[in-house]
Short mmCIF file of C-alpha atoms in Angstrom, two decimals:
data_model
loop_
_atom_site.label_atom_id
_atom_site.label_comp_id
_atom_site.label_asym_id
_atom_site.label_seq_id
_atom_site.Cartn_x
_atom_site.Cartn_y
_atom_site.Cartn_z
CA UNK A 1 46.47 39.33 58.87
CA UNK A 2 42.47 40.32 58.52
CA UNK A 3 40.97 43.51 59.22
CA UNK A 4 40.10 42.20 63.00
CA UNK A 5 43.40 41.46 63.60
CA UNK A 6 44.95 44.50 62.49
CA UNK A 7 42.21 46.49 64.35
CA UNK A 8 43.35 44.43 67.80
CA UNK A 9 46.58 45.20 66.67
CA UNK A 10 46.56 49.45 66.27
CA UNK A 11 44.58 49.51 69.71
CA UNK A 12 46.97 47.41 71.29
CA UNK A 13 49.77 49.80 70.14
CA UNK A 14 47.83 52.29 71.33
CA UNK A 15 46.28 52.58 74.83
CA UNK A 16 49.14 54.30 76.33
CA UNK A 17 46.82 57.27 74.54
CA UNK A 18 43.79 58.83 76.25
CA UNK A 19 42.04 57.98 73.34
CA UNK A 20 39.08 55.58 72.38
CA UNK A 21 38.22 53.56 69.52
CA UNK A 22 35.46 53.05 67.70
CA UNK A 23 35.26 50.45 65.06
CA UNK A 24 32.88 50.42 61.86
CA UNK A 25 32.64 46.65 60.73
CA UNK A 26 31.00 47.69 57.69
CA UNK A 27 33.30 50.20 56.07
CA UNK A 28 36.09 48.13 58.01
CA UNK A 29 37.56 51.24 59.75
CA UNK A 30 38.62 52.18 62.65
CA UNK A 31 38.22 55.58 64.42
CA UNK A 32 40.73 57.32 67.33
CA UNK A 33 39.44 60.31 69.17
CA UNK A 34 40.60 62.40 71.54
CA UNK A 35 38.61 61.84 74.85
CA UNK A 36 38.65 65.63 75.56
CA UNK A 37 37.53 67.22 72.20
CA UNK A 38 36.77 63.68 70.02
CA UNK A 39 39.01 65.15 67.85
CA UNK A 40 40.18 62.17 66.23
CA UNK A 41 41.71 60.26 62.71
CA UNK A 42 40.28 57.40 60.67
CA UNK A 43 42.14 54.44 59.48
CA UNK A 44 41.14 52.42 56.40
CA UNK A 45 41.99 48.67 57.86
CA UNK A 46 41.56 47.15 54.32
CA UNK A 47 44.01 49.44 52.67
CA UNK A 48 46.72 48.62 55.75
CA UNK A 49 46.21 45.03 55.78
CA UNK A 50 46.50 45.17 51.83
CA UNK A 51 49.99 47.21 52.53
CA UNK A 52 51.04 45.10 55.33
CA UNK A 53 51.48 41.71 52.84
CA UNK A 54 54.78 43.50 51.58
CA UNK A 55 55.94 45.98 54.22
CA UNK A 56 54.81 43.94 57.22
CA UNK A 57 55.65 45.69 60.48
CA UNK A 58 56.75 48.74 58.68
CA UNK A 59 53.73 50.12 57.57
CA UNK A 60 52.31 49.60 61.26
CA UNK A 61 55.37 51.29 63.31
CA UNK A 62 54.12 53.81 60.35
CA UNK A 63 50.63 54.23 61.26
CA UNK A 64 51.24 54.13 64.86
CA UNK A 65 53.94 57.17 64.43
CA UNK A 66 51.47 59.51 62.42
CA UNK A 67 48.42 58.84 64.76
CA UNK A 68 50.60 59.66 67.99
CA UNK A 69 51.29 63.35 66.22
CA UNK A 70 48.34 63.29 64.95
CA UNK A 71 46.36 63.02 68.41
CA UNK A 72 49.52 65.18 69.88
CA UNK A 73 48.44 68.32 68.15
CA UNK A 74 44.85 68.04 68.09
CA UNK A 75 44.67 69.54 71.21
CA UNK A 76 42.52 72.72 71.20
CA UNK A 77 44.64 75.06 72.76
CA UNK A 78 47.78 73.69 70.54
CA UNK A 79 47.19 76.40 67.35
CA UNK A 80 46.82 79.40 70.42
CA UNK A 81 50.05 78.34 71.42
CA UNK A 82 51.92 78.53 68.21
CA UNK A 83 54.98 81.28 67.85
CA UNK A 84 55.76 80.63 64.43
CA UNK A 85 53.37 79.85 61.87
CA UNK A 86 54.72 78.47 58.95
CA UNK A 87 51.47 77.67 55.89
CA UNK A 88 52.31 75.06 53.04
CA UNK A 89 50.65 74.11 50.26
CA UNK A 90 49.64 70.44 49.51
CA UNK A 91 48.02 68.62 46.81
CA UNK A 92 45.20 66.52 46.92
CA UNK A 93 42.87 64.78 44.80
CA UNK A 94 39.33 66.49 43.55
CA UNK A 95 37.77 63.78 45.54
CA UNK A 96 39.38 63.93 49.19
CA UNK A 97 37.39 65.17 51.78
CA UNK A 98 36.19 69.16 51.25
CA UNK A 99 35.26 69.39 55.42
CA UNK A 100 36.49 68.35 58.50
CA UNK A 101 34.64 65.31 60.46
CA UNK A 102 33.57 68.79 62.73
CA UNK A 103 31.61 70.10 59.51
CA UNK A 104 34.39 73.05 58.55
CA UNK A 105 35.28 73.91 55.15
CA UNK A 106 38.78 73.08 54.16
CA UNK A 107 40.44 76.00 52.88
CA UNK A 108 40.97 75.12 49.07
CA UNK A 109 41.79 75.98 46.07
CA UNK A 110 41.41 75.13 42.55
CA UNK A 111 44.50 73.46 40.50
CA UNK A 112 43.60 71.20 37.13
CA UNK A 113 40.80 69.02 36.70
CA UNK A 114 42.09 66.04 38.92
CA UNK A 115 43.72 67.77 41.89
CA UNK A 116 43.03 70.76 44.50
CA UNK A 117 45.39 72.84 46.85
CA UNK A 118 44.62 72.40 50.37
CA UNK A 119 46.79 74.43 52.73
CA UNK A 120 48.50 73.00 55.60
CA UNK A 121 49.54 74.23 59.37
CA UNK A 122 53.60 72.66 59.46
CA UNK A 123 54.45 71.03 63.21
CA UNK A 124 57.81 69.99 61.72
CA UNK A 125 57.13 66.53 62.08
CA UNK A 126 53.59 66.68 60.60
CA UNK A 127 50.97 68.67 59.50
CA UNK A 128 47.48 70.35 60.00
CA UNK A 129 45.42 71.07 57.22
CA UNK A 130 43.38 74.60 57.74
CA UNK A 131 40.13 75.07 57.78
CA UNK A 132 37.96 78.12 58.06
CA UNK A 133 37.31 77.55 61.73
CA UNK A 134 41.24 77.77 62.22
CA UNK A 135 41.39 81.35 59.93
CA UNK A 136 40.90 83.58 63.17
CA UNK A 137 42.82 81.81 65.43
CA UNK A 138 45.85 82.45 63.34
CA UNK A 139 44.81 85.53 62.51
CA UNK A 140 45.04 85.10 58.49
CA UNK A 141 42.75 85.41 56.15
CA UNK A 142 42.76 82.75 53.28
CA UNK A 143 44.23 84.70 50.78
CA UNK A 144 47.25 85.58 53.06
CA UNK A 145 47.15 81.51 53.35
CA UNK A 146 47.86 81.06 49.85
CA UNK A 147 50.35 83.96 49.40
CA UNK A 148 52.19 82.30 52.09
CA UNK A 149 52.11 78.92 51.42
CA UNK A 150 53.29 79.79 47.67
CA UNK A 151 56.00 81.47 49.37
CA UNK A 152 57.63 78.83 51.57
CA UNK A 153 57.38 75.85 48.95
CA UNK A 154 59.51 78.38 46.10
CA UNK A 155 61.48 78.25 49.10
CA UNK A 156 62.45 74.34 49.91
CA UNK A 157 64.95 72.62 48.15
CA UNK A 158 64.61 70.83 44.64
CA UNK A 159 66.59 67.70 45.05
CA UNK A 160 65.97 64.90 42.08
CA UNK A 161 67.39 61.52 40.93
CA UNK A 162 67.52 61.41 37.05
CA UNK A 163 67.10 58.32 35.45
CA UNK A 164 67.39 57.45 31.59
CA UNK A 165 64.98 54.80 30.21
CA UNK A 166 65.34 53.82 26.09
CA UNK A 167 66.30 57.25 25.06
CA UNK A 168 63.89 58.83 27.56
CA UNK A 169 65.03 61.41 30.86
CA UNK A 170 63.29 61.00 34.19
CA UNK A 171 63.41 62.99 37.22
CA UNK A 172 62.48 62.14 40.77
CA UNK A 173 61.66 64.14 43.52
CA UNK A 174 60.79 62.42 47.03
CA UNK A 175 62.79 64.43 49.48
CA UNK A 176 59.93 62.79 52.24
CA UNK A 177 59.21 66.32 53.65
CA UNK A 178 55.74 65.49 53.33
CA UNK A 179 55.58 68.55 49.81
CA UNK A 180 57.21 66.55 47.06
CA UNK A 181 53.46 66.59 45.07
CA UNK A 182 53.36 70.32 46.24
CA UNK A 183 56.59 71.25 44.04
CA UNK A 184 54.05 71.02 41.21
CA UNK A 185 53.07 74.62 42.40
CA UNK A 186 56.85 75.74 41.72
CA UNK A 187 56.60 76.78 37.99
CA UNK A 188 60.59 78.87 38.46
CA UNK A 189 61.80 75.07 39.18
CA UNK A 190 59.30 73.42 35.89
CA UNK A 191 60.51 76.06 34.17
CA UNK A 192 63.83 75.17 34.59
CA UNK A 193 63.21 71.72 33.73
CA UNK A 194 61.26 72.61 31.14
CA UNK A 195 64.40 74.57 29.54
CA UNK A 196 66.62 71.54 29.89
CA UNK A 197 63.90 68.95 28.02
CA UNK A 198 64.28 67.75 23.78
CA UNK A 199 60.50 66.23 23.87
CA UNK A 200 57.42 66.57 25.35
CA UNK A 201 57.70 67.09 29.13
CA UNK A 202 55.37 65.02 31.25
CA UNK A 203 54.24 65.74 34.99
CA UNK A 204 52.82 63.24 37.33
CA UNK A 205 51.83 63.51 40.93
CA UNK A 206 50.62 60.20 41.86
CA UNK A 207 51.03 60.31 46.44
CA UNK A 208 51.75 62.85 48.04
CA UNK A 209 55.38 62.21 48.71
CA UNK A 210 56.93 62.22 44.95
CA UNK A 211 56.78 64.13 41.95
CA UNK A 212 57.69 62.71 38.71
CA UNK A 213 58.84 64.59 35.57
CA UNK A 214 59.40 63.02 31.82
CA UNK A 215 61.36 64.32 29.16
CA UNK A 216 59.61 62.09 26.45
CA UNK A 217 61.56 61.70 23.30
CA UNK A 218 59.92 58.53 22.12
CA UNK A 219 57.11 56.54 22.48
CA UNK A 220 58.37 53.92 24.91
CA UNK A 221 58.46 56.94 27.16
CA UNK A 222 54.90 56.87 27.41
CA UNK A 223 54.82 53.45 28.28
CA UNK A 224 57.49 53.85 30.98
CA UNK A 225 55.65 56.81 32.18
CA UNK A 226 52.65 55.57 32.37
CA UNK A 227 53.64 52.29 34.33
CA UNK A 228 55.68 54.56 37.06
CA UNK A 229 52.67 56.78 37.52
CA UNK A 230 50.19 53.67 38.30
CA UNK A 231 52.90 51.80 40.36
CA UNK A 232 53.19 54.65 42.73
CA UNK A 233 49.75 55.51 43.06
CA UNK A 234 48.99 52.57 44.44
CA UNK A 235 51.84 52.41 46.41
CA UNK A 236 51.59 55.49 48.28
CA UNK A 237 50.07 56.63 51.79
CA UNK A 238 48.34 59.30 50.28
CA UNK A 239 47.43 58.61 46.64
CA UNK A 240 46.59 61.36 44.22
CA UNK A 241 46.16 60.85 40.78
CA UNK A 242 47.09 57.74 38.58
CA UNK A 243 47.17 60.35 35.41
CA UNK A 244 49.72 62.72 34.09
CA UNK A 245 49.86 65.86 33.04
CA UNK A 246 51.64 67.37 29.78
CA UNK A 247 53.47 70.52 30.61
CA UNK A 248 53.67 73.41 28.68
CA UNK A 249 54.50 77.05 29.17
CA UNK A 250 53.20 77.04 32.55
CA UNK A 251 49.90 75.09 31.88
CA UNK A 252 48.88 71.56 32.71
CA UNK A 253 46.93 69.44 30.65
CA UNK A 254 45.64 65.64 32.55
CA UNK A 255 46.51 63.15 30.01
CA UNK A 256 45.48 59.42 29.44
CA UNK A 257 48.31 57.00 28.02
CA UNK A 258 47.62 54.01 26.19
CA UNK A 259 50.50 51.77 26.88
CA UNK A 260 49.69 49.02 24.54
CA UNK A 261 49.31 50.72 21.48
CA UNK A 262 52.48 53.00 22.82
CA UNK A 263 50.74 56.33 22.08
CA UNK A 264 49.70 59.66 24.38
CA UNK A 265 45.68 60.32 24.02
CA UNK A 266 43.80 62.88 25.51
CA UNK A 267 41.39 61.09 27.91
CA UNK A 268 38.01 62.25 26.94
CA UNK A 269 36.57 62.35 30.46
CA UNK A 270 39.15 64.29 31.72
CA UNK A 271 38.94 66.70 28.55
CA UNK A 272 35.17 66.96 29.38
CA UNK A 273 35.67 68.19 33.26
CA UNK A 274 38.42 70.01 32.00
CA UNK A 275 36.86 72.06 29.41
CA UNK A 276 34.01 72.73 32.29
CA UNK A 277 36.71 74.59 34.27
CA UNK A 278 38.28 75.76 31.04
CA UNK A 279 37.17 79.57 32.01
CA UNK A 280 38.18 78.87 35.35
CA UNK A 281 41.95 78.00 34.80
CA UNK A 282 41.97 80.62 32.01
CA UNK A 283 45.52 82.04 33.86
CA UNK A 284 48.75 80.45 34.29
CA UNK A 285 48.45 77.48 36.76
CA UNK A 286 49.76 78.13 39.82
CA UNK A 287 52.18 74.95 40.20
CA UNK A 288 52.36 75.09 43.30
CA UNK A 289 56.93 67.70 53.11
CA UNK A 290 56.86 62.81 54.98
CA UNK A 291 54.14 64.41 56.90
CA UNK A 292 50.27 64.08 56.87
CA UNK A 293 47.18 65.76 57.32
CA UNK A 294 46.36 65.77 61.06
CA UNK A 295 42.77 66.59 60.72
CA UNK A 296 41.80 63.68 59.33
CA UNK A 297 44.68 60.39 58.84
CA UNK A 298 42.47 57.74 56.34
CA UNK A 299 44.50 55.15 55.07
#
């Protein structure tokens, strides 16, 4: 299937919505707004088609489930509505979008050098990331955002797999409430597996829905930890960051592993923007569900 195809495809799936489409041939995307309000999400057609070769008609029934919710709550009298307003925190790489497609700031906040908090409106089945526009409506300000939103992820369950590799202990989170990543923010749970490890303990959020955590105790655990991080990066919905972090009384340090030669090195880029922020992230990081943003859906 081409990107043509795939576009002919989502619309097809789709025009029981009072929605229209508008198609960019050159970024190979595909836009769906809201007729009303052109509130709307984007879809990366190159990135689906490339996921569709393995998952086939998964990924679509996938796409086509988000973008329903997604054009479901973008209605703008939805958040006015709202009884109970329940804030999480999510993760997101330095690079995702910092404003809406309407211009509005994202309400963010600062984590390492390769990730930010963004802060997230919960529907139950999906999610609405704020953004300053959306402050008074609730009637929050953004630090009562943040105090929340730390709040309710101490509060979700910490379910992991544990896996043993060559000497070396892994643990998986990926519940699929859409905050696996965001259990970074949880430093009473990292602290707890921080008690339990013999080595080095690693830290890796590579999508959105999975955390990974290392005991190293050898080399090969590098290896093995660095081939898990890239295969779910580029695996997931939402991708994050490829790198991991080293863990350490409450601080994270972004890490480059060299899996050939079988040894951890600091990456010197990431030491560089690190250092930058150094004075920044001179405090105890704040480590802060399968849902997505529903202000903008890029695949």
């Amino acid at each position: 299937m081409n990107v043509f195809q795939m576009r002919d495809t989502l619309k097809q799936r789709l025009k029981h919505l009072d929605v229209d489409f508008k198609f960019d041939r050159e970024e190979e995307t595909l836009r769906i707004y809201r007729r009303d309000n052109f509130k709307g999400v984007t879809i990366k057609l190159n990135a689906v088609v490339a996921k569709y070769e393995e998952q086939k008609e998964k990924i679509i029934d996938e796409i086509i489930y988000y973008v329903e919710e997604a054009i479901a709550q973008m209605d703008d009298n939805g958040l006015s509505k709202m009884k109970d307003i329940q804030v999480m925190p999510v993760i997101r790489s330095t690079s995702f979008d910092k404003k809406t497609k309407e211009g509005h700031q994202f309400v963010i906040e600062e984590h390492t050098a390769e990730t930010n908090i963004y802060y997230a409106l919960d529907l139950g089945k999906s999610y609405r990331l704020i953004d300053e526009s959306m402050l008074k409506t609730l009637g929050l300000t953004s630090q009562q955002i943040k105090e929340m939103s730390l709040f309710n992820i101490r509060k979700l369950e910490n379910k992991y797999k544990t896996d043993e590799v060559k000497g070396n202990i892994f643990y998986f989170i990926n519940s699929n409430d859409g905050y696996d990543a965001s259990r970074i923010l949880n430093t009473k749970f990292l602290n707890d597996i921080e008690a339990q490890c013999e080595g080095e303990m690693l830290v890796a959020v590579p999508h959105q829905d999975v955390l990974i955590i290392a005991d190293i105790r050898n080399k090969t655990g590098y290896d093995v930890m660095a081939h898990l991080t890239m295969e779910f990066f580029t695996k997931g919905l939402v991708p994050i960051t490829s790198l991991s972090f080293g863990y350490k009384k409450e601080h994270l340090e972004p890490i480059f592993i060299l899996g050939k030669n079988n040894k951890q090195k600091r990456d010197p880029n990431v030491i560089q923007r690190l250092e930058a922020n150094r004075k920044k992230f001179n405090k105890k990081y704040l480590i802060i569900r399968k849902k997505e943003n529903l202000n903008e859906f890029i695949f």
